Tab-separated table of C-alpha atoms in Angstrom:
chain	number	residue	atom	x	y	z
A	85	MET	CA	50.925	0.269	-54.231
A	86	ALA	CA	52.512	2.573	-51.577
A	87	PHE	CA	49.031	3.974	-50.777
A	88	ASN	CA	47.739	0.506	-50.021
A	89	LEU	CA	50.726	-0.317	-47.974
A	90	HIS	CA	50.347	2.793	-45.933
A	91	HIS	CA	46.445	1.947	-45.073
A	92	SER	CA	47.391	-1.705	-44.475
A	93	ARG	CA	49.926	-0.626	-41.703
A	94	HIS	CA	47.133	1.469	-40.224
A	95	PHE	CA	44.703	-1.228	-40.472
A	96	ILE	CA	47.028	-3.706	-38.634
A	97	THR	CA	47.848	-1.239	-35.942
A	98	LEU	CA	44.124	-0.492	-35.286
A	99	SER	CA	43.415	-4.261	-35.231
A	100	TYR	CA	46.094	-4.985	-32.748
A	101	LEU	CA	44.849	-2.046	-30.436
A	102	PHE	CA	41.310	-3.538	-30.791
A	103	LEU	CA	42.397	-6.997	-29.799
A	104	LEU	CA	44.346	-5.612	-26.858
A	105	LEU	CA	41.278	-3.686	-25.687
A	106	CYS	CA	39.010	-6.638	-25.916
A	107	SER	CA	41.459	-8.643	-23.884
A	108	CYS	CA	41.558	-5.983	-21.249
A	109	PHE	CA	37.902	-5.752	-21.104
A	110	SER	CA	37.568	-9.469	-20.915
A	111	SER	CA	39.906	-9.729	-18.029
A	112	ILE	CA	38.097	-7.180	-16.185
A	113	PHE	CA	34.474	-8.014	-16.751
A	114	CYS	CA	34.536	-11.509	-17.841
A	115	SER	CA	36.793	-13.310	-15.338
A	116	SER	CA	36.199	-16.924	-14.927
A	117	ASP	CA	36.109	-18.488	-11.442
A	118	ASN	CA	39.606	-19.784	-12.153
A	119	ASP	CA	41.021	-16.172	-11.734
A	120	PHE	CA	39.629	-15.991	-8.016
A	121	PRO	CA	41.508	-17.645	-5.141
A	122	PRO	CA	40.390	-21.201	-4.613
A	123	VAL	CA	37.443	-22.001	-2.281
A	124	THR	CA	38.170	-24.327	0.385
A	125	PRO	CA	35.909	-27.379	0.572
A	126	ILE	CA	34.530	-28.812	3.893
A	127	ASN	CA	37.302	-31.105	5.365
A	128	ARG	CA	35.415	-34.374	6.011
A	129	ASP	CA	38.427	-35.607	7.914
A	130	LEU	CA	37.669	-33.050	10.635
A	131	TYR	CA	33.969	-32.214	10.433
A	132	ARG	CA	31.212	-34.615	10.692
A	133	THR	CA	27.899	-34.355	8.710
A	134	SER	CA	24.980	-32.952	10.599
A	135	ASP	CA	23.472	-36.519	10.577
A	136	ALA	CA	26.720	-38.042	11.880
A	137	LEU	CA	27.163	-35.519	14.510
A	138	MET	CA	23.683	-35.967	15.847
A	139	GLU	CA	24.014	-39.712	15.703
A	140	GLU	CA	27.214	-39.555	17.569
A	141	ILE	CA	25.669	-37.316	20.328
A	142	GLU	CA	22.560	-39.513	20.560
A	143	ALA	CA	25.051	-42.599	21.076
A	144	LEU	CA	26.984	-40.584	23.813
A	145	VAL	CA	23.741	-39.877	25.624
A	146	ASN	CA	22.585	-43.416	25.539
A	147	ARG	CA	25.798	-44.587	27.002
A	148	HIS	CA	25.457	-42.084	29.935
A	149	GLN	CA	21.840	-42.031	30.783
A	150	ASP	CA	22.589	-41.485	34.465
A	151	ARG	CA	23.799	-37.807	33.650
A	152	LEU	CA	22.579	-37.127	30.099
A	153	HIS	CA	19.049	-36.795	28.696
A	154	MET	CA	18.108	-35.731	25.284
A	155	GLU	CA	14.823	-34.409	24.024
A	156	THR	CA	13.693	-33.315	20.476
A	157	PHE	CA	11.195	-30.406	20.058
A	158	GLN	CA	9.281	-29.582	16.757
A	159	SER	CA	7.521	-26.702	15.322
A	160	THR	CA	5.984	-25.834	11.930
A	161	ASN	CA	5.076	-22.378	10.381
A	162	LYS	CA	3.431	-21.826	6.912
A	163	GLY	CA	4.572	-25.315	5.680
A	164	TYR	CA	8.174	-24.755	7.162
A	165	HIS	CA	9.267	-27.452	9.645
A	166	ALA	CA	12.156	-27.122	12.066
A	167	GLU	CA	13.381	-29.406	14.934
A	168	LEU	CA	15.632	-28.546	17.917
A	169	ASN	CA	17.483	-31.303	19.875
A	170	VAL	CA	18.381	-30.433	23.608
A	171	VAL	CA	20.848	-32.370	25.689
A	172	THR	CA	20.545	-31.795	29.428
A	173	TYR	CA	23.450	-32.698	31.697
A	174	CYS	CA	22.889	-33.250	35.392
A	175	ARG	CA	25.053	-35.200	37.642
A	176	ASN	CA	21.931	-36.720	39.232
A	177	ARG	CA	19.316	-37.195	36.609
A	178	THR	CA	16.385	-37.106	39.224
A	179	ALA	CA	17.616	-33.378	39.994
A	180	ILE	CA	17.158	-31.968	36.527
A	181	GLU	CA	14.102	-29.888	37.547
A	182	ASP	CA	15.768	-28.733	40.787
A	183	LYS	CA	15.451	-25.059	40.515
A	184	SER	CA	18.130	-24.609	43.194
A	185	LYS	CA	20.775	-25.745	40.800
A	186	PHE	CA	22.850	-23.189	38.822
A	187	ARG	CA	21.406	-23.335	35.270
A	188	ILE	CA	23.588	-22.879	32.022
A	189	LEU	CA	21.954	-22.758	28.547
A	190	LEU	CA	24.320	-23.002	25.467
A	191	SER	CA	23.440	-22.897	21.863
A	192	PHE	CA	25.630	-23.918	18.910
A	193	GLY	CA	25.426	-23.863	15.173
A	194	GLN	CA	22.708	-20.905	14.899
A	195	HIS	CA	24.605	-19.766	11.747
A	196	ALA	CA	24.882	-22.581	9.325
A	197	ARG	CA	28.301	-22.065	8.001
A	198	GLU	CA	30.007	-22.099	11.365
A	199	LEU	CA	30.626	-25.962	11.632
A	200	ILE	CA	33.360	-25.667	14.128
A	201	THR	CA	30.780	-24.582	16.765
A	202	THR	CA	28.873	-27.848	16.562
A	203	GLU	CA	32.035	-29.922	16.929
A	204	LEU	CA	32.814	-27.807	20.217
A	205	ALA	CA	29.281	-28.918	21.349
A	206	LEU	CA	30.267	-32.643	20.983
A	207	ARG	CA	33.634	-32.023	22.683
A	208	ILE	CA	31.882	-30.424	25.823
A	209	LEU	CA	29.343	-33.217	26.100
A	210	SER	CA	32.078	-35.855	25.775
A	211	ILE	CA	33.943	-34.167	28.581
A	212	LEU	CA	30.872	-33.994	30.857
A	213	SER	CA	30.242	-37.672	30.189
A	214	GLU	CA	34.006	-38.227	31.075
A	215	GLU	CA	34.757	-39.905	27.868
A	216	GLN	CA	37.222	-37.244	27.352
A	217	PHE	CA	39.161	-35.036	29.741
A	218	LEU	CA	40.695	-31.503	30.146
A	219	PRO	CA	44.313	-32.134	30.942
A	220	LYS	CA	44.920	-29.198	33.330
A	221	MET	CA	41.480	-29.260	35.148
A	222	ASP	CA	41.520	-30.175	38.835
A	223	PRO	CA	39.017	-33.099	38.839
A	224	LEU	CA	38.148	-32.538	42.393
A	225	LEU	CA	37.206	-29.008	41.665
A	226	LEU	CA	35.400	-30.076	38.700
A	227	ASN	CA	33.291	-32.628	40.495
A	228	LYS	CA	32.284	-30.190	43.177
A	229	THR	CA	31.291	-27.685	40.400
A	230	LEU	CA	29.309	-30.273	38.295
A	231	GLU	CA	27.253	-31.369	41.342
A	232	LYS	CA	25.914	-27.828	41.669
A	233	ILE	CA	24.805	-27.102	37.979
A	234	VAL	CA	22.540	-28.238	35.213
A	235	ILE	CA	23.527	-27.569	31.624
A	236	LYS	CA	21.306	-27.667	28.612
A	237	VAL	CA	23.142	-27.872	25.188
A	238	VAL	CA	21.539	-27.261	21.797
A	239	PRO	CA	24.385	-28.858	19.617
A	240	MET	CA	22.866	-27.722	16.308
A	241	GLU	CA	20.189	-24.905	16.446
A	242	ASN	CA	19.863	-24.455	12.664
A	243	LEU	CA	19.765	-28.009	11.219
A	244	ASN	CA	17.980	-26.992	8.148
A	245	GLY	CA	20.521	-24.225	7.280
A	246	ARG	CA	23.283	-26.751	7.910
A	247	LYS	CA	21.997	-29.095	5.366
A	248	LYS	CA	22.066	-26.334	2.622
A	249	VAL	CA	25.829	-25.873	3.664
A	250	GLU	CA	26.486	-29.599	3.321
A	251	ALA	CA	24.835	-29.613	-0.168
A	252	GLY	CA	27.380	-27.135	-1.386
A	253	ASP	CA	26.328	-23.621	-0.211
A	254	VAL	CA	29.267	-23.194	2.241
A	255	CYS	CA	28.420	-19.262	2.850
A	256	GLU	CA	24.952	-19.903	3.887
A	257	ARG	CA	24.410	-18.542	7.505
A	258	ARG	CA	20.505	-18.438	7.399
A	259	ASN	CA	17.967	-20.976	8.234
A	260	GLY	CA	16.218	-23.267	5.554
A	261	ARG	CA	13.982	-20.639	4.290
A	262	GLY	CA	16.619	-17.740	4.156
A	263	VAL	CA	16.103	-16.110	7.588
A	264	ASP	CA	18.977	-15.056	9.794
A	265	LEU	CA	18.050	-16.707	13.212
A	266	ASN	CA	20.243	-14.229	15.089
A	267	ARG	CA	18.021	-11.173	13.746
A	268	ASN	CA	14.666	-12.919	14.351
A	269	TRP	CA	14.245	-12.034	18.091
A	270	SER	CA	12.293	-9.053	19.344
A	271	VAL	CA	14.700	-6.591	20.947
A	272	ASP	CA	15.194	-3.767	18.448
A	273	TRP	CA	13.994	-6.209	15.623
A	274	GLY	CA	13.886	-5.042	11.975
A	275	LYS	CA	16.028	-1.977	12.200
A	276	LYS	CA	18.525	-1.814	9.260
A	277	GLU	CA	21.812	-0.106	9.222
A	278	LYS	CA	23.238	1.561	6.157
A	279	ASP	CA	25.319	-1.457	5.335
A	280	PHE	CA	22.248	-3.769	5.715
A	281	ASP	CA	22.581	-6.734	3.384
A	282	PRO	CA	19.219	-8.769	3.229
A	283	TYR	CA	21.151	-11.821	2.172
A	284	GLU	CA	23.211	-11.979	5.191
A	285	GLU	CA	20.729	-10.429	7.782
A	286	ASN	CA	17.319	-11.142	6.709
A	287	PRO	CA	15.268	-10.684	9.885
A	288	GLY	CA	12.209	-12.459	8.655
A	289	ILE	CA	8.730	-11.115	8.411
A	290	GLY	CA	8.428	-10.384	12.077
A	291	PRO	CA	9.925	-11.256	15.557
A	292	PHE	CA	9.986	-15.024	16.094
A	293	SER	CA	8.522	-15.781	12.688
A	294	GLU	CA	10.928	-18.699	12.505
A	295	PRO	CA	10.141	-22.072	14.223
A	296	GLU	CA	13.793	-22.484	15.473
A	297	ALA	CA	13.487	-19.017	17.247
A	298	GLN	CA	10.135	-20.014	18.724
A	299	LEU	CA	11.495	-23.187	20.174
A	300	MET	CA	14.576	-21.566	21.610
A	301	ARG	CA	12.366	-18.851	23.312
A	302	LYS	CA	10.149	-21.767	24.776
A	303	LEU	CA	13.270	-23.491	26.129
A	304	SER	CA	14.777	-20.402	27.697
A	305	THR	CA	11.358	-19.570	29.342
A	306	SER	CA	10.877	-22.986	30.953
A	307	PHE	CA	14.626	-23.385	31.935
A	308	GLU	CA	15.303	-20.030	33.326
A	309	PRO	CA	18.968	-20.029	33.013
A	310	HIS	CA	21.590	-18.026	34.952
A	311	ILE	CA	24.053	-18.136	31.976
A	312	TRP	CA	23.257	-18.019	28.418
A	313	VAL	CA	26.064	-18.386	25.822
A	314	ASN	CA	25.347	-18.226	22.046
A	315	VAL	CA	28.431	-19.584	20.314
A	316	HIS	CA	29.565	-18.429	16.863
A	317	SER	CA	32.720	-18.130	14.621
A	318	GLY	CA	34.241	-15.437	12.541
A	319	MET	CA	36.544	-13.940	14.974
A	320	GLU	CA	37.800	-14.510	18.387
A	321	ALA	CA	35.773	-12.650	21.025
A	322	LEU	CA	33.955	-12.640	24.268
A	323	PHE	CA	30.894	-10.564	23.933
A	324	MET	CA	28.325	-9.366	26.468
A	325	PRO	CA	25.165	-7.237	25.761
A	326	TYR	CA	24.402	-5.187	23.730
A	327	ASP	CA	24.471	-5.864	20.243
A	328	HIS	CA	22.084	-3.485	18.831
A	329	LYS	CA	23.888	-0.449	20.501
A	330	ASN	CA	27.189	0.594	21.244
A	331	THR	CA	26.944	0.352	25.009
A	332	THR	CA	26.942	-2.206	27.688
A	333	PRO	CA	24.333	-2.447	30.531
A	334	SER	CA	24.927	-0.666	33.723
A	335	GLY	CA	24.969	-1.905	37.312
A	336	VAL	CA	26.546	-4.829	39.193
A	337	GLU	CA	25.324	-7.443	36.802
A	338	SER	CA	27.432	-5.838	33.959
A	339	GLN	CA	30.390	-5.603	35.981
A	340	LYS	CA	30.139	-9.156	36.899
A	341	MET	CA	29.865	-10.115	33.224
A	342	ARG	CA	32.788	-8.025	32.248
A	343	LEU	CA	34.954	-9.432	35.029
A	344	MET	CA	34.221	-12.949	34.065
A	345	LEU	CA	34.870	-12.293	30.247
A	346	GLU	CA	38.164	-10.550	31.169
A	347	THR	CA	39.196	-13.393	33.506
A	348	LEU	CA	38.375	-15.983	30.643
A	349	ASN	CA	40.272	-13.990	28.084
A	350	HIS	CA	43.326	-13.869	30.357
A	351	LEU	CA	43.155	-17.470	31.316
A	352	HIS	CA	42.253	-19.155	28.122
A	353	CYS	CA	42.567	-16.516	25.150
A	354	GLY	CA	46.019	-15.203	26.063
A	355	ASP	CA	44.442	-11.788	26.286
A	356	ARG	CA	43.771	-11.871	22.388
A	357	CYS	CA	40.076	-11.968	22.317
A	358	VAL	CA	37.983	-8.858	22.034
A	359	VAL	CA	35.896	-8.279	25.121
A	360	GLY	CA	33.137	-6.026	25.488
A	361	SER	CA	29.686	-5.357	23.872
A	362	GLY	CA	28.933	-6.838	20.472
A	363	GLY	CA	27.626	-3.576	19.038
A	364	GLY	CA	30.782	-1.608	20.405
A	365	SER	CA	33.488	-4.216	19.342
A	366	VAL	CA	32.580	-6.208	16.219
A	367	GLY	CA	32.378	-3.194	13.887
A	368	TYR	CA	28.688	-3.055	13.146
A	369	LEU	CA	25.198	-3.054	15.115
A	370	ALA	CA	23.170	-6.238	15.084
A	371	HIS	CA	19.358	-5.846	15.754
A	372	GLY	CA	17.051	-8.636	16.802
A	373	THR	CA	19.746	-10.738	18.404
A	374	THR	CA	19.180	-13.624	20.902
A	375	THR	CA	21.690	-12.505	23.359
A	376	ASP	CA	20.017	-8.888	23.623
A	377	TYR	CA	16.560	-10.685	24.195
A	378	MET	CA	18.133	-13.116	26.784
A	379	PHE	CA	19.437	-10.272	28.809
A	380	ASP	CA	16.653	-7.565	28.327
A	381	VAL	CA	13.563	-9.760	28.126
A	382	ALA	CA	14.368	-13.155	29.586
A	383	LYS	CA	16.186	-11.538	32.346
A	384	VAL	CA	19.230	-14.039	32.179
A	385	PRO	CA	21.721	-12.505	34.619
A	386	MET	CA	24.704	-13.410	32.400
A	387	ALA	CA	24.079	-13.361	28.731
A	388	PHE	CA	27.076	-13.905	26.384
A	389	THR	CA	28.129	-14.405	22.754
A	390	PHE	CA	31.375	-16.219	22.255
A	391	GLU	CA	33.097	-16.233	18.883
A	392	ILE	CA	35.688	-18.921	18.767
A	393	TYR	CA	37.500	-18.854	15.603
A	394	GLY	CA	38.148	-16.652	12.627
A	395	ASP	CA	40.565	-16.542	9.670
A	396	GLU	CA	40.768	-12.729	8.899
A	397	LYS	CA	43.282	-13.506	5.940
A	398	ALA	CA	40.832	-15.568	4.170
A	399	SER	CA	39.148	-14.569	0.939
A	400	SER	CA	35.667	-13.112	1.273
A	401	ARG	CA	34.472	-15.986	-1.154
A	402	ASP	CA	36.258	-18.663	0.901
A	403	CYS	CA	33.733	-18.962	3.829
A	404	PHE	CA	34.550	-22.247	5.172
A	405	LYS	CA	38.079	-21.341	5.719
A	406	MET	CA	37.016	-17.847	7.137
A	407	PHE	CA	34.811	-19.329	9.620
A	408	ASN	CA	36.301	-22.798	10.343
A	409	PRO	CA	39.741	-24.241	11.106
A	410	VAL	CA	41.024	-26.287	8.242
A	411	ASP	CA	43.962	-28.133	9.417
A	412	HIS	CA	44.248	-30.739	12.365
A	413	PRO	CA	46.478	-28.643	14.732
A	414	THR	CA	44.249	-25.600	14.592
A	415	PHE	CA	41.087	-27.674	14.796
A	416	ASN	CA	42.357	-29.368	17.894
A	417	ARG	CA	43.678	-26.252	19.449
A	418	VAL	CA	40.521	-24.364	19.111
A	419	LEU	CA	38.396	-27.243	20.564
A	420	ASN	CA	40.797	-27.674	23.640
A	421	GLU	CA	41.125	-24.049	24.383
A	422	TRP	CA	37.491	-23.297	24.157
A	423	SER	CA	36.415	-26.416	26.127
A	424	ALA	CA	38.740	-25.289	28.842
A	425	THR	CA	37.115	-21.816	28.647
A	426	PHE	CA	33.559	-23.214	29.128
A	427	PHE	CA	34.549	-25.342	32.056
A	428	THR	CA	36.272	-22.402	33.774
A	429	MET	CA	32.988	-20.510	33.191
A	430	PHE	CA	30.947	-23.265	34.639
A	431	ASN	CA	33.226	-23.097	37.811
A	432	MET	CA	33.102	-19.325	38.082
A	433	GLY	CA	29.255	-19.348	37.535
A	434	ALA	CA	28.687	-22.069	40.262
A	435	HIS	CA	30.631	-20.293	42.679
A	436	GLN	CA	28.466	-17.212	42.570
A	437	MET	CA	26.201	-19.246	45.021
A	438	LYS	CA	27.401	-19.078	48.657
A	439	ASP	CA	25.203	-22.448	49.178
A	440	PRO	CA	24.184	-24.729	46.247
A	441	GLN	CA	20.810	-25.188	47.999
A	442	GLU	CA	19.912	-21.538	47.899
A	443	SER	CA	17.371	-20.773	45.198
A	444	THR	CA	18.746	-17.094	44.322
A	445	PRO	CA	22.168	-17.608	43.243
A	446	PHE	CA	22.790	-13.822	42.321
A	447	ASN	CA	21.421	-12.491	45.628
A	448	MET	CA	23.605	-9.499	46.357
A	449	ASP	CA	23.869	-10.474	49.971
A	450	HIS	CA	26.125	-13.324	48.804
A	451	LEU	CA	28.654	-11.149	47.023
A	452	ILE	CA	31.537	-9.380	49.021
A	453	SER	CA	32.476	-5.915	47.780
A	454	ILE	CA	35.888	-4.413	48.119
A	455	ASP	CA	34.497	-2.081	50.644
A	456	ASP	CA	33.814	-5.138	52.852
A	457	TYR	CA	37.430	-6.137	52.392
A	458	LEU	CA	38.656	-2.715	53.323
A	459	ASN	CA	36.514	-2.658	56.409
A	460	GLY	CA	38.069	-5.884	57.932
A	461	TYR	CA	35.490	-8.438	56.500
A	462	LEU	CA	38.301	-10.948	56.645
A	463	ILE	CA	38.892	-10.331	60.160
A	464	GLU	CA	35.338	-10.669	61.596
A	465	ARG	CA	31.588	-9.828	60.634
A	466	LYS	CA	28.320	-9.946	62.423
A	467	SER	CA	26.055	-12.826	62.010
A	468	ARG	CA	22.253	-12.426	61.650
A	469	TYR	CA	21.981	-12.204	65.305
A	470	GLY	CA	24.685	-9.533	65.997
A	471	GLU	CA	27.288	-11.865	67.175
A	472	LYS	CA	30.892	-11.851	65.696
A	473	LYS	CA	32.102	-14.676	63.474
A	474	GLU	CA	35.709	-15.401	63.447
A	475	PHE	CA	37.684	-15.675	59.899
A	476	LEU	CA	37.994	-19.479	60.022
A	477	ASP	CA	34.204	-19.928	60.664
A	478	LEU	CA	33.525	-18.365	57.286
A	479	GLY	CA	34.916	-21.515	55.491
A	480	LEU	CA	38.099	-21.977	53.580
A	481	GLN	CA	36.452	-22.563	50.268
A	482	GLU	CA	34.338	-19.219	50.513
A	483	ILE	CA	37.394	-17.135	51.595
A	484	ARG	CA	39.635	-18.538	48.679
A	485	THR	CA	36.701	-17.881	46.137
A	486	TYR	CA	36.175	-14.322	47.177
A	487	PHE	CA	39.888	-13.555	47.565
A	488	ARG	CA	40.539	-14.819	44.142
A	489	LEU	CA	37.862	-12.719	42.718
A	490	PHE	CA	39.279	-9.614	44.475
A	491	LEU	CA	42.815	-10.257	43.104
A	492	LEU	CA	41.426	-10.964	39.647
A	493	SER	CA	39.466	-7.805	39.545
A	494	SER	CA	42.476	-5.733	40.648
A	495	VAL	CA	44.747	-7.270	37.957
A	496	MET	CA	42.080	-6.752	35.284
A	497	LEU	CA	41.498	-3.198	36.242
A	498	MET	CA	45.391	-2.466	36.048
A	499	PHE	CA	45.496	-4.234	32.827
A	500	MET	CA	42.555	-2.217	31.268
A	501	PHE	CA	44.499	1.048	32.165
A	502	CYS	CA	47.818	-0.151	30.781
A	503	SER	CA	46.909	-1.667	27.433
A	504	ARG	CA	44.619	-1.362	24.477
A	505	ILE	CA	42.724	-4.031	22.800
A	506	ALA	CA	43.364	-4.054	19.049
A	507	LYS	CA	40.197	-4.192	16.982
A	508	SER	CA	40.053	-5.555	13.533
A	509	ASN	CA	38.548	-3.772	10.645
A	510	ARG	CA	36.459	-6.504	9.059
A	511	SER	CA	35.510	-4.854	5.755
A	512	HIS	CA	34.435	-7.962	3.680
A	513	LEU	CA	30.880	-8.718	3.751
A	514	PRO	CA	30.895	-12.406	4.678
A	515	SER	CA	32.778	-11.732	7.964
A	516	ILE	CA	29.516	-11.001	9.555
A	517	SER	CA	29.440	-13.298	12.604
A	518	LEU	CA	27.172	-12.259	15.126
């Protein structure tokens, strides 16, 4: 009896240990979805479906046919069909093809899960149509700017991918057949870093294999923009080339791009946005991107990528929250701040031109260097006939513009030497935004 009791105690102890080990292994390897943080669903009180958004944009265009025009382009590749909706703004519809205008091309929604970008597209178009207003924008200055420019807006570049997000795959960033449209362009296409993830960054079978990229290339070639902006979310940043290497271009054009971005960062980002090259600032290199193509191949003088929002505290599984505001105050703040950012950019870009009728807005003869100021440019300069021109003859608006650029460049140079921009380490995989 004592022998049996002794062995029974050992059996009970071993059984208890076995059950404890099973419980531990189960908690480690067999965790259910309930053990993970909850995944935020799409807030339908804030975000429109793709169909509703495009219907609202189409209705907006129809109400303002004097200044807005909408076109739909289509392309098919190996049975895969895509369409691209493009809205053109011009104060005078008859001047849409006027190449003397300052031309701006904007693309939103290239990555499907970044819904906030397409809402910003609608907000910008609403302001351009004057159905909504920027509270702190000088209406006279805005009108003068808008008379000089033509803007083409692609509200939702990746419509097929967006449909997959709306069907429940909220982490999807690629197009309808699994290709990352921001890796499908020809500059440094197909190169893979050590941390390459084919799910997130599939570049396609070759450059421009995707109909969406083909349509965007045709649009940029025919429009010949002076400014290109690819709008994303995932962080707050103002990027210039390059994405595929940890450098920025050299020369005056690069200096002008950086000055514009630093000015926008100071005025509208509260100096919190990361500024610089995508490859040098975001924490990884991206190959085959649209912005690098626009600058290197299409020769767009100012090519940018704007990252308008990111929640770095969100779980790596909670993609909707990571890339999109989920509450009304943040949603409205993002749209208000970035709308103002774009209209300041429109104004700065338009004033690159000395005369809106001149067809080469980035002619270096129209820019005044610091040396010109030091050599007495504001007192007098020679005309093309060798005669002297007095200060007042230069025009108040021109002087104010140049002088403001001079002051801004001085302030930004001081700021760059006296502060450092904190860079976030974004280690979780779905935080890839570019």
